[in-house]
Coordinates of C-alpha atoms in Angstrom, one line a residue:
M7 CA 118.7 85.4 83.6
G8 CA 115.6 86.9 85.3
S9 CA 111.9 87.1 85.4
G10 CA 110.8 90.7 85.5
G11 CA 109.9 93.4 83.0
R12 CA 113.5 94.4 82.6
E13 CA 114.3 90.8 81.4
H14 CA 111.2 90.7 79.1
A15 CA 112.5 93.8 77.4
L16 CA 115.9 92.4 77.1
S17 CA 114.6 89.1 75.8
W18 CA 112.4 90.9 73.3
Q19 CA 115.5 92.8 71.9
L20 CA 118.0 89.9 72.1
A21 CA 115.6 87.7 70.2
Q22 CA 115.7 90.2 67.3
S23 CA 119.4 90.3 67.2
P24 CA 120.9 88.7 64.0
S25 CA 123.8 87.3 66.1
C26 CA 121.5 85.5 68.5
A27 CA 120.9 81.9 67.3
K28 CA 119.0 80.6 70.3
L29 CA 117.8 82.3 73.4
Y30 CA 117.0 80.7 76.8
A31 CA 115.6 82.5 79.8
A32 CA 116.0 81.3 83.4
P33 CA 113.3 81.4 84.8
G34 CA 111.5 83.8 82.5
N35 CA 107.9 84.7 82.6
P36 CA 104.7 84.3 80.5
G37 CA 105.7 87.2 78.3
I38 CA 109.3 86.0 77.8
E39 CA 107.9 82.7 76.6
L40 CA 107.1 84.5 73.3
H41 CA 110.8 85.3 72.6
A42 CA 112.8 82.6 74.4
E43 CA 112.7 79.0 75.7
C44 CA 112.1 79.4 79.4
V45 CA 113.9 77.0 81.8
S46 CA 112.9 76.6 85.5
I47 CA 116.0 77.9 87.2
S48 CA 115.5 80.5 89.9
V49 CA 117.7 83.6 90.0
D50 CA 119.3 82.5 93.2
D51 CA 120.2 79.0 92.0
I52 CA 123.7 79.7 90.7
D53 CA 124.7 76.2 90.7
G54 CA 121.6 75.2 88.7
L55 CA 122.4 77.9 86.2
I56 CA 126.1 76.8 85.9
A57 CA 125.0 73.2 85.3
F58 CA 122.6 74.3 82.6
V59 CA 125.2 76.5 80.9
K60 CA 127.6 73.4 80.8
A61 CA 124.9 71.0 79.6
N62 CA 123.7 73.2 76.8
A63 CA 127.1 74.7 75.6
I64 CA 125.9 78.2 76.2
D65 CA 128.2 80.8 74.7
F66 CA 126.9 84.0 76.4
V67 CA 125.0 84.9 79.5
V68 CA 123.2 88.1 80.1
V69 CA 122.3 88.6 83.8
G70 CA 119.3 90.8 84.5
P71 CA 118.9 91.3 88.3
E72 CA 121.6 92.5 90.8
A73 CA 121.5 89.7 93.4
P74 CA 123.3 87.0 91.3
L75 CA 125.9 89.5 90.3
V76 CA 126.7 90.5 94.0
A77 CA 126.7 86.7 94.7
G78 CA 129.5 86.1 92.2
L79 CA 127.7 84.7 89.1
G80 CA 129.8 86.7 86.7
D81 CA 133.0 85.3 88.3
R82 CA 131.7 81.7 88.1
L83 CA 130.9 82.1 84.3
R84 CA 134.1 83.7 83.3
D85 CA 136.1 81.2 85.3
M86 CA 134.6 78.4 83.1
G87 CA 135.3 80.3 79.9
V88 CA 131.7 81.6 79.2
A89 CA 131.2 85.3 78.4
A90 CA 129.0 87.0 80.9
F91 CA 127.4 90.5 80.7
G92 CA 127.6 91.7 84.3
P93 CA 130.3 92.5 86.8
G94 CA 132.1 90.1 89.1
A95 CA 131.3 90.2 92.8
A96 CA 134.0 92.6 93.7
A97 CA 132.9 95.3 91.1
A98 CA 129.2 94.6 91.8
R99 CA 129.8 96.1 95.3
L100 CA 129.1 99.3 93.5
E101 CA 125.4 98.3 94.0
G102 CA 125.9 95.8 96.8
S103 CA 127.3 98.3 99.2
K104 CA 126.4 102.0 99.2
G105 CA 129.3 102.7 101.5
F106 CA 131.7 101.0 99.1
T107 CA 130.6 103.3 96.3
K108 CA 130.8 106.5 98.5
D109 CA 134.4 105.5 99.4
L110 CA 135.3 104.9 95.8
C111 CA 133.9 108.3 94.9
A112 CA 136.1 109.9 97.6
R113 CA 139.2 108.1 96.2
A114 CA 138.4 109.1 92.6
S115 CA 137.2 112.6 93.4
I116 CA 133.8 111.8 91.9
P117 CA 131.1 114.4 92.7
T118 CA 128.5 113.1 95.1
A119 CA 126.8 114.0 98.4
A120 CA 128.7 114.3 101.7
Y121 CA 128.4 111.1 103.7
V122 CA 129.3 109.0 106.7
R123 CA 129.2 105.2 107.2
C124 CA 127.9 103.9 110.6
M125 CA 128.0 100.5 112.0
D126 CA 125.5 100.9 114.9
A127 CA 122.5 103.0 115.9
G128 CA 124.5 105.1 118.5
E129 CA 127.2 106.0 116.1
A130 CA 124.6 106.9 113.4
R131 CA 122.5 109.1 115.9
A132 CA 125.7 110.9 116.9
A133 CA 126.7 111.5 113.3
L134 CA 123.2 113.1 112.5
T135 CA 124.4 116.3 114.2
D136 CA 126.8 116.9 111.3
F137 CA 124.0 116.9 108.7
S138 CA 121.2 119.5 107.9
I139 CA 117.6 118.4 107.6
P140 CA 116.3 116.9 105.4
V141 CA 118.8 114.1 105.5
V142 CA 119.0 110.8 103.5
I143 CA 119.4 107.5 105.5
K144 CA 120.3 104.5 103.4
A145 CA 120.7 100.8 104.2
D146 CA 124.1 99.8 103.0
G147 CA 123.2 96.7 101.2
L148 CA 120.7 95.3 98.7
A149 CA 117.2 96.2 99.7
A150 CA 115.2 95.8 96.4
G151 CA 115.2 99.6 95.8
K152 CA 113.5 100.3 99.1
G153 CA 116.3 100.9 101.6
V154 CA 116.4 104.7 101.2
I155 CA 114.6 107.1 103.7
I156 CA 114.5 110.9 103.1
A157 CA 113.9 112.1 106.6
E158 CA 112.2 115.5 106.9
T159 CA 112.8 115.8 110.7
R160 CA 115.5 114.7 113.0
E161 CA 113.0 112.4 114.7
E162 CA 112.2 110.7 111.3
A163 CA 115.9 110.2 110.8
E164 CA 116.5 108.7 114.2
T165 CA 113.4 106.3 113.6
A166 CA 114.8 105.3 110.2
I167 CA 118.2 104.5 111.8
D168 CA 116.6 102.5 114.5
E169 CA 114.4 100.6 112.2
M170 CA 117.3 99.7 109.8
F171 CA 119.6 98.4 112.6
D172 CA 116.6 96.5 114.0
G173 CA 116.3 94.6 110.7
A174 CA 113.6 96.4 108.7
F175 CA 115.7 95.7 105.5
G176 CA 117.2 92.4 106.7
S177 CA 121.0 92.2 106.5
A178 CA 121.0 95.2 104.1
G179 CA 120.7 97.4 107.2
A180 CA 123.6 95.9 109.1
E181 CA 125.5 99.1 108.1
V182 CA 123.9 102.5 107.4
V183 CA 125.0 105.4 105.3
I184 CA 123.9 108.9 106.2
E185 CA 124.1 111.4 103.3
E186 CA 123.7 115.1 102.7
Y187 CA 120.3 115.8 101.0
M188 CA 121.0 117.1 97.5
T189 CA 118.6 119.4 95.6
G190 CA 117.9 119.4 91.8
E191 CA 116.3 117.1 89.3
E192 CA 117.1 113.4 89.2
A193 CA 118.0 111.5 86.0
S194 CA 119.3 108.2 85.1
F195 CA 122.2 107.6 82.9
F196 CA 123.6 104.3 81.4
A197 CA 127.0 103.3 80.1
L198 CA 128.4 100.0 78.9
S199 CA 132.0 98.9 80.1
D200 CA 134.2 96.1 79.0
G201 CA 136.5 96.7 82.0
T202 CA 138.6 99.4 80.2
N203 CA 136.5 101.1 77.5
V204 CA 133.1 102.7 78.0
L205 CA 130.2 103.6 75.7
A206 CA 127.3 105.9 76.6
F207 CA 123.9 104.0 76.5
G208 CA 121.3 106.6 76.9
S209 CA 119.3 108.3 79.6
A210 CA 115.9 108.1 81.3
Q211 CA 113.8 109.6 84.1
D212 CA 112.1 107.3 86.6
H213 CA 109.2 107.9 88.8
K214 CA 109.8 106.3 92.3
R215 CA 106.8 107.5 94.4
V216 CA 103.7 105.4 94.3
G217 CA 101.3 108.1 93.8
D218 CA 100.4 110.9 91.3
G219 CA 102.3 114.1 92.0
D220 CA 105.2 112.2 93.5
V221 CA 103.6 111.4 96.8
G222 CA 103.6 108.3 99.0
P223 CA 106.3 105.7 99.6
N224 CA 109.1 104.9 97.3
T225 CA 108.7 101.9 95.0
G226 CA 110.9 100.1 92.6
G227 CA 109.6 102.5 90.0
M228 CA 106.2 103.3 88.7
G229 CA 107.1 104.4 85.2
A230 CA 109.8 106.0 83.1
Y231 CA 110.7 107.8 79.8
S232 CA 113.7 108.0 77.6
P233 CA 115.6 110.0 76.6
A234 CA 115.6 112.5 79.4
P235 CA 116.1 115.9 77.7
V236 CA 117.1 117.6 81.0
L237 CA 120.3 115.6 80.7
T238 CA 121.7 117.6 77.7
P239 CA 124.6 116.5 75.6
E240 CA 126.8 118.8 77.5
L241 CA 125.7 117.3 80.8
E242 CA 126.1 113.8 79.5
A243 CA 129.7 114.6 78.5
Q244 CA 130.4 115.8 82.1
V245 CA 128.8 112.6 83.5
M246 CA 131.1 110.5 81.3
D247 CA 134.2 112.5 82.1
R248 CA 133.6 113.2 85.8
I249 CA 131.7 110.1 86.9
I250 CA 131.6 107.2 84.6
R251 CA 135.3 107.1 83.3
P252 CA 136.9 107.6 86.7
T253 CA 134.8 104.9 88.2
V254 CA 135.8 102.4 85.5
A255 CA 139.5 103.5 85.7
T256 CA 139.7 103.2 89.5
L257 CA 138.1 99.7 89.5
A258 CA 140.5 98.6 86.8
A259 CA 143.5 100.0 88.6
E260 CA 142.4 98.3 91.7
G261 CA 142.2 94.9 90.0
T262 CA 138.4 94.6 89.9
P263 CA 137.5 95.6 86.3
Y264 CA 133.8 96.4 85.7
I265 CA 132.1 94.5 82.9
G266 CA 128.5 95.2 82.1
V267 CA 126.2 98.2 82.3
L268 CA 126.8 101.0 84.8
F269 CA 123.5 102.6 85.8
A270 CA 124.2 105.9 87.5
G271 CA 121.4 107.7 89.4
L272 CA 122.2 111.4 89.1
M273 CA 121.1 114.5 90.8
L274 CA 121.4 117.5 88.5
T275 CA 122.5 120.2 91.0
A276 CA 123.5 123.8 90.7
E277 CA 127.1 122.7 90.8
G278 CA 126.7 120.1 88.0
P279 CA 125.7 116.4 87.9
K280 CA 126.5 114.5 91.1
L281 CA 126.2 110.7 91.7
I282 CA 123.3 109.6 93.9
E283 CA 124.2 105.8 93.6
Y284 CA 125.2 103.1 91.2
N285 CA 123.3 100.0 90.1
A286 CA 125.2 97.1 88.5
R287 CA 122.5 96.3 86.0
F288 CA 119.9 97.9 83.8
G289 CA 117.2 99.7 85.7
D290 CA 113.7 98.6 85.9
P291 CA 111.6 100.2 84.4
E292 CA 114.2 102.3 82.7
C293 CA 115.4 99.2 80.7
Q294 CA 112.0 98.9 79.1
V295 CA 112.1 102.4 77.5
L296 CA 115.8 102.0 76.5
M297 CA 115.0 98.7 74.7
M298 CA 111.9 100.2 73.1
R299 CA 114.2 102.8 71.4
H300 CA 117.2 100.5 70.7
A301 CA 117.8 99.9 67.0
G302 CA 120.9 97.8 66.7
D303 CA 122.1 94.2 67.3
L304 CA 121.8 94.2 71.2
A305 CA 123.4 90.8 71.5
A306 CA 126.5 91.8 69.5
L307 CA 126.9 95.0 71.6
L308 CA 126.5 93.3 74.9
Y309 CA 128.9 90.5 73.9
A310 CA 131.4 93.1 72.9
A311 CA 131.3 94.5 76.4
A312 CA 131.6 91.0 77.9
T313 CA 134.6 90.2 75.8
G314 CA 136.7 93.3 76.0
A315 CA 135.8 94.5 72.5
L316 CA 133.9 97.7 73.1
D317 CA 136.7 99.7 71.5
D318 CA 135.8 98.2 68.2
A319 CA 132.0 98.2 68.6
A320 CA 129.8 100.6 66.8
P321 CA 128.0 103.1 69.1
P322 CA 124.6 102.1 70.4
A323 CA 121.8 103.0 67.9
F324 CA 118.6 104.6 69.2
A325 CA 115.4 105.7 67.4
S326 CA 114.8 109.4 67.7
D327 CA 111.3 108.9 69.2
Y328 CA 110.7 109.0 72.9
A329 CA 109.5 106.0 74.8
L330 CA 107.4 105.9 77.9
T331 CA 106.3 103.1 80.1
V332 CA 103.6 103.0 82.7
V333 CA 103.8 100.4 85.5
M334 CA 100.6 98.5 86.2
A335 CA 101.0 97.4 89.9
A336 CA 98.8 95.1 92.1
N337 CA 96.7 96.8 94.6
G338 CA 98.5 97.1 97.9
Y339 CA 101.9 97.7 96.3
P340 CA 104.5 98.6 97.6
A341 CA 103.4 97.1 100.9
T342 CA 101.5 93.8 100.5
P343 CA 100.4 93.5 96.8
E344 CA 97.3 91.5 96.0
K345 CA 98.3 88.5 94.0
G346 CA 96.2 86.3 91.7
G347 CA 94.2 88.9 89.9
A348 CA 93.3 88.0 86.4
I349 CA 94.6 90.1 83.5
H350 CA 92.8 90.3 80.1
G351 CA 93.3 92.5 77.1
I352 CA 97.1 92.5 76.6
A353 CA 96.7 91.7 72.9
D354 CA 94.2 94.6 72.6
A355 CA 96.6 96.9 74.4
E356 CA 99.4 96.0 72.0
T357 CA 98.2 98.0 69.0
G358 CA 100.0 101.0 67.3
G359 CA 103.4 99.9 68.3
V360 CA 102.7 99.6 72.0
R361 CA 104.5 96.8 73.9
V362 CA 103.3 95.3 77.2
F363 CA 106.2 93.8 79.1
H364 CA 105.4 91.3 81.7
A365 CA 107.0 92.3 85.1
G366 CA 105.2 90.1 87.7
T367 CA 102.8 87.6 86.0
A368 CA 102.2 83.9 86.0
R369 CA 100.0 81.4 84.2
S370 CA 96.9 80.0 86.0
G371 CA 95.5 77.6 83.5
D372 CA 94.9 79.5 80.3
A373 CA 94.8 82.8 82.2
I374 CA 97.5 85.4 83.0
V375 CA 97.4 86.6 86.6
A376 CA 99.3 88.9 88.8
A377 CA 102.2 87.3 90.7
G378 CA 104.1 90.3 92.0
G379 CA 104.0 93.9 93.0
R380 CA 104.8 95.5 89.7
V381 CA 102.8 93.4 87.2
L382 CA 102.9 95.0 83.7
N383 CA 104.9 97.7 81.9
V384 CA 102.7 99.3 79.2
T385 CA 105.3 101.0 76.9
A386 CA 104.7 103.3 74.0
T387 CA 106.7 105.6 71.6
G388 CA 106.0 109.1 70.2
R389 CA 107.6 112.0 68.7
T390 CA 107.3 113.8 72.0
V391 CA 106.9 112.7 75.6
T392 CA 103.3 114.0 75.5
E393 CA 102.5 111.8 72.5
A394 CA 104.2 108.8 74.0
Q395 CA 102.3 109.4 77.3
A396 CA 98.9 109.6 75.5
R397 CA 99.6 106.4 73.7
A398 CA 100.6 104.5 76.7
Y399 CA 97.6 105.5 78.8
A400 CA 95.2 104.7 75.9
A401 CA 96.8 101.2 76.0
V402 CA 96.4 101.1 79.8
D403 CA 92.7 101.8 79.3
R404 CA 92.3 98.8 76.9
L405 CA 93.6 96.5 79.7
D406 CA 91.2 94.6 82.0
F407 CA 93.1 94.3 85.4
A408 CA 90.5 94.9 88.0
S409 CA 93.0 94.4 91.0
G410 CA 95.6 96.7 89.5
F411 CA 96.5 100.4 89.5
C412 CA 98.9 102.8 88.0
R413 CA 100.1 106.4 88.2
R414 CA 98.3 108.7 85.8
D415 CA 101.2 111.3 85.5
I416 CA 104.2 109.4 84.3
G417 CA 106.4 111.9 82.3
W418 CA 104.7 114.9 83.9
R419 CA 107.9 117.0 84.1
E420 CA 108.7 116.8 80.4
V421 CA 105.1 117.0 79.4
A422 CA 104.9 120.3 81.3
R423 CA 108.0 121.6 79.7
E424 CA 106.7 120.6 76.2
A425 CA 103.5 122.6 76.9
R426 CA 105.3 125.9 77.5

């Protein structure tokens, strides 16, 4: 279920799974059409999806985006006896409410930034006095990855608070979380959970800022690479023991078991890894690089998570190569992207093992056109991040997308480390 680059990558892998007999995608996109039968059901039409599942005797549903999970799709499916990869509404609050996650961290002694939850602007302004600058201001609810402001001055923090409570992020800003600013390098870590058991599922590093050199506003992600060498095996073990397992155990003990993928955004601080926030689904574009490296039967593995059988599942299999993806976005993104721009050259770009995942495209007659902010994910592999980066940008240059742009420095941290 879904229509973005994450769902294209998942569909591409699921279609290769020996255990997958027939794959549907709702609603899908022009890239997903190559791997699945697309059906016109939007991600917010839960009743429509349930009717389709019943009518077609679907055995298993993989939910891509977060909004249907927060709305209870996982619960609806499991109540009717259909296996679902994705948490129920109560557990999906890990993404649906940043305050909920911070409170869970406090209960379970999970390392994270100091914080306070605020219900109105006056309370939030008063709470600012307890925090140093810079400070992080977050809309509590779902805001499509854009409800986070790193305020460099107290005035910026107060403006962010006022704008959030004034509706800048819709209902997501009805409550605001103020957090201590953490220093260190960010990394993404993924783990599968069946409600009790957990399996590590790789690491990645995303690039949130829109411009080269990490400048400009935050976006949903302009590119990523996997694995993230900065997240060493020793640090991954700490993340599993101190963050992932306590989260899953706490939710299970409280009667809201977590089923699906846990996406932990981490800050690697001088005191060790700390949780920035959780997402209740695969990241986008992190999923694209994870799927590019995955070498096993994805459908069987996700089904094991959905049916409480991870304890008997083989660990995820990944190729040793790095994968790197470059997001091609429409001009104007992340503010007001220019839609309708024609895209040519995708087949030419997909040479030498490169994959172009469709993130925000549509058909206009025989042409593929931009239909969203993030439009394409040009994804390549290599023995090093430097090699994967070179292949990805060579593929970008074979595309003809006049109304699009991309960052030219995806993977820069690791490329610099490899050059030493």
